[in-house]
GROMACS .gro file of C-alpha atoms in nm:
model
  355
    1MET     CA    1   5.099  -7.668  -6.867
    2SER     CA    2   4.748  -7.765  -6.756
    3GLN     CA    3   4.753  -8.080  -6.952
    4GLN     CA    4   5.084  -8.194  -6.795
    5ILE     CA    5   4.934  -8.120  -6.451
    6THR     CA    6   4.618  -8.337  -6.547
    7LYS     CA    7   4.859  -8.619  -6.639
    8LEU     CA    8   4.992  -8.619  -6.285
    9ALA     CA    9   4.645  -8.713  -6.153
   10ARG     CA   10   4.541  -9.091  -6.122
   11LYS     CA   11   4.403  -9.218  -6.434
   12THR     CA   12   4.078  -9.301  -6.237
   13VAL     CA   13   4.031  -8.922  -6.155
   14GLN     CA   14   4.135  -8.812  -6.502
   15GLU     CA   15   3.830  -9.005  -6.632
   16LEU     CA   16   3.604  -8.949  -6.361
   17THR     CA   17   3.264  -8.777  -6.396
   18PRO     CA   18   3.193  -8.607  -6.075
   19TYR     CA   19   2.859  -8.651  -5.885
   20GLN     CA   20   2.624  -8.391  -6.015
   21SER     CA   21   2.490  -8.240  -5.698
   22ALA     CA   22   2.190  -7.994  -5.729
   23ARG     CA   23   2.418  -7.701  -5.646
   24ARG     CA   24   2.684  -7.817  -5.905
   25ILE     CA   25   2.409  -7.846  -6.176
   26GLY     CA   26   2.291  -7.508  -6.071
   27GLY     CA   27   1.979  -7.323  -6.213
   28THR     CA   28   1.797  -7.004  -6.183
   29GLY     CA   29   1.463  -6.940  -5.999
   30ASP     CA   30   1.271  -6.861  -5.706
   31ILE     CA   31   1.145  -7.195  -5.602
   32TRP     CA   32   1.415  -7.449  -5.546
   33LEU     CA   33   1.275  -7.825  -5.523
   34ASN     CA   34   1.566  -8.001  -5.677
   35ALA     CA   35   1.804  -8.087  -5.384
   36ASN     CA   36   1.564  -8.261  -5.118
   37GLU     CA   37   1.620  -7.976  -4.881
   38ALA     CA   38   1.378  -7.884  -4.598
   39PRO     CA   39   1.164  -7.567  -4.679
   40ASP     CA   40   1.270  -7.392  -4.335
   41SER     CA   41   1.569  -7.334  -4.129
   42GLY     CA   42   1.596  -7.331  -3.741
   43HIS     CA   43   1.742  -7.082  -3.520
   44TYR     CA   44   2.052  -7.162  -3.313
   45ALA     CA   45   2.290  -6.993  -3.066
   46LEU     CA   46   2.653  -6.990  -3.126
   47ASP     CA   47   2.938  -6.964  -2.851
   48CYS     CA   48   3.257  -6.831  -3.046
   49SER     CA   49   3.480  -6.829  -2.741
   50ARG     CA   50   3.650  -7.155  -2.836
   51LEU     CA   51   3.707  -7.094  -3.223
   52ASN     CA   52   4.074  -7.074  -3.164
   53ARG     CA   53   4.079  -7.429  -3.036
   54TYR     CA   54   4.059  -7.759  -3.230
   55PRO     CA   55   3.724  -7.931  -3.185
   56GLU     CA   56   3.676  -8.260  -2.999
   57PHE     CA   57   3.731  -8.559  -3.233
   58GLN     CA   58   3.370  -8.683  -3.172
   59PRO     CA   59   3.178  -8.430  -2.972
   60THR     CA   60   3.031  -8.594  -2.662
   61ALA     CA   61   2.706  -8.403  -2.674
   62VAL     CA   62   2.655  -8.473  -3.041
   63ILE     CA   63   2.721  -8.844  -3.012
   64ASN     CA   64   2.525  -8.887  -2.702
   65GLY     CA   65   2.250  -8.686  -2.838
   66TYR     CA   66   2.222  -8.888  -3.160
   67ALA     CA   67   2.265  -9.223  -2.966
   68ASP     CA   68   1.977  -9.137  -2.755
   69TYR     CA   69   1.762  -9.023  -3.046
   70ALA     CA   70   1.846  -9.340  -3.270
   71GLY     CA   71   1.801  -9.574  -2.970
   72VAL     CA   72   2.162  -9.715  -2.969
   73ASN     CA   73   2.475  -9.695  -2.748
   74PRO     CA   74   2.703  -9.402  -2.806
   75ASP     CA   75   2.987  -9.660  -2.888
   76ASN     CA   76   2.769  -9.757  -3.194
   77VAL     CA   77   2.792  -9.403  -3.336
   78ILE     CA   78   3.044  -9.195  -3.529
   79THR     CA   79   2.961  -8.853  -3.670
   80THR     CA   80   3.107  -8.763  -4.021
   81ARG     CA   81   3.085  -8.455  -4.259
   82GLY     CA   82   2.759  -8.556  -4.401
   83ALA     CA   83   2.668  -8.921  -4.476
   84ASP     CA   84   2.868  -8.878  -4.787
   85GLU     CA   85   3.191  -8.885  -4.590
   86ALA     CA   86   3.073  -9.201  -4.411
   87ILE     CA   87   3.021  -9.366  -4.757
   88GLU     CA   88   3.384  -9.298  -4.853
   89LEU     CA   89   3.519  -9.392  -4.507
   90LEU     CA   90   3.345  -9.744  -4.528
   91ILE     CA   91   3.514  -9.795  -4.882
   92ARG     CA   92   3.844  -9.668  -4.759
   93THR     CA   93   3.838  -9.879  -4.465
   94PHE     CA   94   3.717 -10.231  -4.604
   95CYS     CA   95   3.814 -10.215  -4.968
   96GLU     CA   96   4.169 -10.256  -5.115
   97PRO     CA   97   4.200 -10.044  -5.417
   98GLY     CA   98   4.226 -10.240  -5.747
   99ILE     CA   99   4.120 -10.562  -5.552
  100ASP     CA  100   3.799 -10.536  -5.399
  101SER     CA  101   3.443 -10.429  -5.507
  102ILE     CA  102   3.126 -10.275  -5.379
  103LEU     CA  103   2.788 -10.360  -5.506
  104ILE     CA  104   2.523 -10.096  -5.573
  105ASN     CA  105   2.160 -10.120  -5.695
  106PRO     CA  106   2.065  -9.856  -5.971
  107PRO     CA  107   1.904  -9.650  -6.003
  108THR     CA  108   2.007  -9.524  -5.670
  109TYR     CA  109   2.212  -9.237  -5.507
  110GLY     CA  110   2.514  -9.161  -5.720
  111MET     CA  111   2.774  -9.105  -5.459
  112TYR     CA  112   2.839  -9.469  -5.384
  113GLU     CA  113   2.965  -9.518  -5.732
  114VAL     CA  114   3.174  -9.190  -5.741
  115SER     CA  115   3.328  -9.260  -5.399
  116ALA     CA  116   3.434  -9.616  -5.514
  117GLU     CA  117   3.572  -9.485  -5.847
  118THR     CA  118   3.792  -9.227  -5.658
  119CYS     CA  119   3.915  -9.492  -5.431
  120GLY     CA  120   4.013  -9.712  -5.710
  121VAL     CA  121   3.742  -9.979  -5.604
  122ASN     CA  122   3.551 -10.191  -5.844
  123ILE     CA  123   3.171 -10.141  -5.879
  124ILE     CA  124   2.937 -10.425  -5.932
  125LYS     CA  125   2.576 -10.310  -6.036
  126GLN     CA  126   2.281 -10.530  -5.956
  127ASN     CA  127   1.979 -10.346  -6.096
  128LEU     CA  128   1.683 -10.317  -5.870
  129ASP     CA  129   1.410 -10.560  -5.963
  130ALA     CA  130   1.087 -10.476  -6.187
  131ASN     CA  131   0.930 -10.302  -5.894
  132PHE     CA  132   1.257 -10.099  -5.817
  133ASP     CA  133   1.322 -10.316  -5.496
  134PRO     CA  134   1.638 -10.476  -5.419
  135ASP     CA  135   1.688 -10.825  -5.590
  136TYR     CA  136   1.801 -10.996  -5.266
  137ASP     CA  137   1.856 -11.337  -5.423
  138ALA     CA  138   2.091 -11.183  -5.685
  139ILE     CA  139   2.283 -10.977  -5.456
  140ALA     CA  140   2.342 -11.285  -5.209
  141ALA     CA  141   2.463 -11.473  -5.501
  142GLN     CA  142   2.755 -11.229  -5.535
  143LEU     CA  143   2.863 -11.194  -5.180
  144ASP     CA  144   3.182 -11.372  -5.248
  145SER     CA  145   3.295 -11.106  -5.474
  146VAL     CA  146   3.206 -10.793  -5.280
  147LYS     CA  147   3.321 -10.624  -4.956
  148ILE     CA  148   3.031 -10.364  -4.921
  149VAL     CA  149   2.674 -10.376  -5.046
  150PHE     CA  150   2.502 -10.044  -5.042
  151LEU     CA  151   2.120 -10.036  -5.004
  152CYS     CA  152   1.932  -9.698  -5.007
  153ALA     CA  153   1.600  -9.688  -4.828
  154PRO     CA  154   1.417  -9.476  -4.872
  155ASN     CA  155   1.580  -9.532  -5.215
  156ASN     CA  156   1.679  -9.178  -5.390
  157PRO     CA  157   1.506  -9.120  -5.628
  158THR     CA  158   1.253  -9.400  -5.640
  159GLY     CA  159   1.135  -9.402  -5.273
  160ASN     CA  160   1.153  -9.778  -5.225
  161LEU     CA  161   1.189  -9.940  -4.890
  162LEU     CA  162   1.365 -10.261  -4.779
  163ASP     CA  163   1.200 -10.588  -4.665
  164SER     CA  164   1.325 -10.659  -4.309
  165ALA     CA  165   1.296 -11.038  -4.347
  166ARG     CA  166   1.495 -11.038  -4.680
  167LEU     CA  167   1.740 -10.802  -4.538
  168THR     CA  168   1.783 -11.030  -4.243
  169ASP     CA  169   1.849 -11.321  -4.468
  170LEU     CA  170   2.093 -11.131  -4.658
  171LEU     CA  171   2.283 -11.008  -4.351
  172ASN     CA  172   2.309 -11.384  -4.244
  173ALA     CA  173   2.434 -11.474  -4.590
  174ALA     CA  174   2.696 -11.200  -4.559
  175LYS     CA  175   2.834 -11.286  -4.233
  176ASP     CA  176   3.220 -11.295  -4.246
  177LYS     CA  177   3.203 -11.196  -4.619
  178ALA     CA  178   3.057 -10.840  -4.660
  179ILE     CA  179   2.937 -10.527  -4.493
  180ILE     CA  180   2.583 -10.437  -4.565
  181VAL     CA  181   2.527 -10.063  -4.548
  182CYS     CA  182   2.159  -9.917  -4.523
  183ASP     CA  183   2.138  -9.562  -4.625
  184GLU     CA  184   1.869  -9.400  -4.424
  185ALA     CA  185   1.907  -9.047  -4.506
  186TYR     CA  186   1.520  -8.998  -4.540
  187ILE     CA  187   1.410  -9.224  -4.268
  188GLU     CA  188   1.251  -8.964  -4.050
  189PHE     CA  189   0.974  -8.946  -4.304
  190CYS     CA  190   0.902  -9.320  -4.247
  191PRO     CA  191   1.064  -9.414  -3.917
  192GLU     CA  192   0.878  -9.748  -3.880
  193ALA     CA  193   1.081  -9.861  -4.178
  194SER     CA  194   1.424  -9.819  -4.004
  195GLN     CA  195   1.656 -10.122  -3.987
  196VAL     CA  196   1.830  -9.992  -3.661
  197SER     CA  197   1.695 -10.280  -3.451
  198LEU     CA  198   1.898 -10.522  -3.640
  199LEU     CA  199   2.230 -10.363  -3.528
  200GLN     CA  200   2.202 -10.566  -3.218
  201ASP     CA  201   2.226 -10.891  -3.405
  202PHE     CA  202   2.447 -10.816  -3.685
  203ASP     CA  203   2.793 -10.691  -3.658
  204ASN     CA  204   2.821 -10.643  -4.041
  205LEU     CA  205   2.539 -10.383  -4.067
  206VAL     CA  206   2.603 -10.022  -4.105
  207ILE     CA  207   2.331  -9.761  -4.097
  208LEU     CA  208   2.389  -9.417  -4.236
  209ARG     CA  209   2.200  -9.101  -4.120
  210THR     CA  210   2.202  -8.743  -4.152
  211LEU     CA  211   2.073  -8.409  -4.032
  212SER     CA  212   2.051  -8.261  -4.386
  213LYS     CA  213   1.689  -8.369  -4.453
  214ALA     CA  214   1.437  -8.388  -4.186
  215PHE     CA  215   1.643  -8.194  -3.940
  216ALA     CA  216   1.675  -7.925  -4.203
  217LEU     CA  217   2.062  -7.857  -4.161
  218ALA     CA  218   2.174  -7.942  -4.500
  219SER     CA  219   2.438  -7.655  -4.479
  220LEU     CA  220   2.577  -7.801  -4.168
  221ARG     CA  221   2.720  -8.120  -4.334
  222CYS     CA  222   2.654  -8.357  -4.029
  223GLY     CA  223   2.597  -8.723  -4.078
  224PHE     CA  224   2.624  -9.036  -3.888
  225ALA     CA  225   2.710  -9.403  -3.911
  226LEU     CA  226   2.542  -9.643  -3.672
  227ALA     CA  227   2.742  -9.971  -3.639
  228SER     CA  228   2.892 -10.231  -3.413
  229GLU     CA  229   3.154 -10.112  -3.193
  230THR     CA  230   3.428 -10.299  -3.394
  231VAL     CA  231   3.316 -10.121  -3.715
  232ILE     CA  232   3.314  -9.775  -3.536
  233ASP     CA  233   3.663  -9.835  -3.408
  234LEU     CA  234   3.776  -9.913  -3.750
  235LEU     CA  235   3.620  -9.609  -3.924
  236SER     CA  236   3.787  -9.410  -3.637
  237LYS     CA  237   4.123  -9.492  -3.759
  238VAL     CA  238   4.048  -9.369  -4.108
  239ILE     CA  239   3.849  -9.044  -4.034
  240PRO     CA  240   4.060  -8.717  -4.016
  241PRO     CA  241   4.160  -8.604  -3.672
  242TYR     CA  242   3.902  -8.304  -3.643
  243PRO     CA  243   3.611  -8.425  -3.858
  244VAL     CA  244   3.344  -8.199  -3.675
  245PRO     CA  245   3.386  -7.811  -3.653
  246GLU     CA  246   3.300  -7.654  -3.332
  247PRO     CA  247   3.014  -7.447  -3.473
  248VAL     CA  248   2.869  -7.773  -3.639
  249ALA     CA  249   2.892  -7.958  -3.301
  250GLN     CA  250   2.697  -7.674  -3.129
  251ILE     CA  251   2.429  -7.666  -3.384
  252ALA     CA  252   2.391  -8.029  -3.407
  253SER     CA  253   2.362  -8.080  -3.026
  254GLN     CA  254   2.100  -7.830  -3.010
  255ALA     CA  255   1.902  -7.994  -3.289
  256LEU     CA  256   1.939  -8.324  -3.093
  257THR     CA  257   1.767  -8.193  -2.783
  258THR     CA  258   1.402  -8.280  -2.696
  259SER     CA  259   1.281  -7.949  -2.830
  260GLY     CA  260   1.499  -7.987  -3.157
  261ILE     CA  261   1.367  -8.318  -3.207
  262GLN     CA  262   1.000  -8.218  -3.161
  263ILE     CA  263   1.041  -7.935  -3.410
  264MET     CA  264   1.184  -8.205  -3.655
  265THR     CA  265   0.890  -8.432  -3.601
  266ASP     CA  266   0.644  -8.151  -3.649
  267ARG     CA  267   0.824  -8.059  -3.980
  268VAL     CA  268   0.792  -8.414  -4.087
  269ALA     CA  269   0.425  -8.437  -4.014
  270GLN     CA  270   0.363  -8.134  -4.218
  271LEU     CA  271   0.566  -8.244  -4.511
  272ASN     CA  272   0.423  -8.587  -4.506
  273GLY     CA  273   0.069  -8.447  -4.506
  274MET     CA  274   0.172  -8.208  -4.786
  275ARG     CA  275   0.318  -8.496  -4.986
  276SER     CA  276  -0.017  -8.690  -4.970
  277ALA     CA  277  -0.224  -8.406  -5.095
  278PHE     CA  278   0.037  -8.326  -5.376
  279ILE     CA  279   0.032  -8.689  -5.487
  280ASP     CA  280  -0.350  -8.681  -5.502
  281GLU     CA  281  -0.332  -8.391  -5.729
  282LEU     CA  282  -0.047  -8.523  -5.954
  283ASN     CA  283  -0.258  -8.832  -6.013
  284GLN     CA  284  -0.532  -8.644  -6.159
  285LEU     CA  285  -0.311  -8.468  -6.415
  286ALA     CA  286  -0.341  -8.614  -6.776
  287GLY     CA  287   0.035  -8.566  -6.844
  288VAL     CA  288   0.144  -8.791  -6.549
  289GLU     CA  289   0.226  -9.147  -6.640
  290LYS     CA  290   0.335  -9.260  -6.298
  291VAL     CA  291   0.399  -9.146  -5.941
  292PHE     CA  292   0.667  -9.365  -5.770
  293PRO     CA  293   0.624  -9.477  -5.405
  294ALA     CA  294   0.688  -9.152  -5.211
  295THR     CA  295   0.862  -9.209  -4.862
  296GLY     CA  296   1.076  -8.920  -4.819
  297ASN     CA  297   1.062  -8.548  -4.869
  298TYR     CA  298   1.043  -8.578  -5.259
  299VAL     CA  299   0.808  -8.726  -5.530
  300LEU     CA  300   0.939  -8.905  -5.839
  301VAL     CA  301   0.704  -8.853  -6.127
  302GLN     CA  302   0.720  -8.987  -6.463
  303PHE     CA  303   0.565  -8.762  -6.724
  304ASN     CA  304   0.460  -8.822  -7.086
  305ASN     CA  305   0.697  -8.544  -7.192
  306SER     CA  306   0.951  -8.459  -6.905
  307GLN     CA  307   1.156  -8.231  -7.111
  308LYS     CA  308   0.857  -7.990  -7.160
  309VAL     CA  309   0.763  -7.989  -6.795
  310PHE     CA  310   1.116  -7.932  -6.686
  311SER     CA  311   1.188  -7.657  -6.933
  312LEU     CA  312   0.859  -7.471  -6.898
  313LEU     CA  313   0.860  -7.489  -6.518
  314GLY     CA  314   1.230  -7.368  -6.519
  315GLU     CA  315   1.110  -7.077  -6.720
  316GLN     CA  316   0.873  -7.004  -6.434
  317GLY     CA  317   1.142  -7.007  -6.184
  318ILE     CA  318   1.065  -7.349  -6.039
  319VAL     CA  319   1.389  -7.567  -6.035
  320LEU     CA  320   1.327  -7.946  -6.031
  321ARG     CA  321   1.572  -8.230  -6.073
  322ASP     CA  322   1.563  -8.418  -6.411
  323PHE     CA  323   1.642  -8.796  -6.395
  324SER     CA  324   1.525  -8.856  -6.756
  325SER     CA  325   1.880  -8.952  -6.872
  326LYS     CA  326   1.901  -9.233  -6.609
  327ALA     CA  327   1.833  -9.591  -6.717
  328ARG     CA  328   1.465  -9.684  -6.639
  329LEU     CA  329   1.388  -9.330  -6.550
  330GLU     CA  330   1.287  -9.199  -6.876
  331ASN     CA  331   1.065  -8.893  -6.847
  332CYS     CA  332   1.117  -8.887  -6.466
  333ILE     CA  333   1.152  -8.571  -6.261
  334ARG     CA  334   1.205  -8.554  -5.894
  335ILE     CA  335   1.009  -8.287  -5.713
  336THR     CA  336   1.130  -8.193  -5.348
  337LEU     CA  337   0.865  -8.096  -5.108
  338GLY     CA  338   0.885  -7.731  -5.041
  339ASN     CA  339   0.658  -7.498  -4.823
  340ALA     CA  340   0.277  -7.483  -4.885
  341ALA     CA  341   0.320  -7.174  -5.127
  342GLU     CA  342   0.580  -7.334  -5.317
  343MET     CA  343   0.392  -7.649  -5.360
  344ASN     CA  344   0.084  -7.457  -5.468
  345SER     CA  345   0.277  -7.259  -5.731
  346THR     CA  346   0.432  -7.583  -5.863
  347LEU     CA  347   0.095  -7.752  -5.887
  348SER     CA  348  -0.058  -7.449  -6.070
  349ALA     CA  349   0.238  -7.451  -6.308
  350LEU     CA  350   0.213  -7.826  -6.378
  351LYS     CA  351  -0.159  -7.790  -6.444
  352SER     CA  352  -0.085  -7.502  -6.685
  353VAL     CA  353   0.176  -7.694  -6.864
  354LEU     CA  354  -0.017  -8.023  -6.879
  355SER     CA  355  -0.351  -7.891  -6.957
   0.00000   0.00000   0.00000
């Protein structure tokens, strides 16, 4: 019976390997450093008096709050269920199934590929260059064949950023051809690297953001797309009618107040300081081959024996993210920045394993 039901599904879905999120992979332990989550959670007030009503399509307080925070006009913002929904909305809005293609730059965030596959959209892969930066010339050469280019910066998992001048050239080359998407999920950890100022000059630029990382609201599933008013209007045609639950809107609007943003920036300063100290210690360990550029709330590390490190730290209750099966990331493990006690425990465990 179940096989017959499976045959009813689209062939693409039957053959699809779903995105392996940290929660889907699972694990057991007391120190969870595998999902790029913040190590703390804020406190928020909830008014339950309107839970019987459908929420606003795009809650005014959330849109205005994020627009003010990001330095754009409210007409240039749409809020979605995490940045993941924005990725799929862009593909559904601009790509014809079975005809159009997106371009991704592996190794990078896996949901671009999964979303395209589920929508029946072709995927062109242009590998990052030898330094794990986008190959801008190679991307530009393929703009006649793609509708959307996804660039992740800070890149997950390698941490690389974008070159603004090269990006500007790419945006000019892509005019009237393709949408260029800059996924800035981790930009709060290096705000000077944001490309948001380019929005005023390019209506084919989309910037993705989220409250999941620096704002410590991963469970809220609240993301944003920043783009020209034309793009926002098109996405508004495709997004479901009530994409932002009332409790989500209440918490998000509180997080985007002056005090909420200050809490976030204090958290970022603490984590960035911890990241620098952690990297200094990693570079002194004999079993560490390479520490990748660290610009988010995570560090990608290449060990001489990642399987041993991953396994033995797991036995000590420290859950990390194994990237060793990914092309060009052999023996690589991604370590999320936790609190001070968690990082000290992780460092002690690494020293024990690698001694």
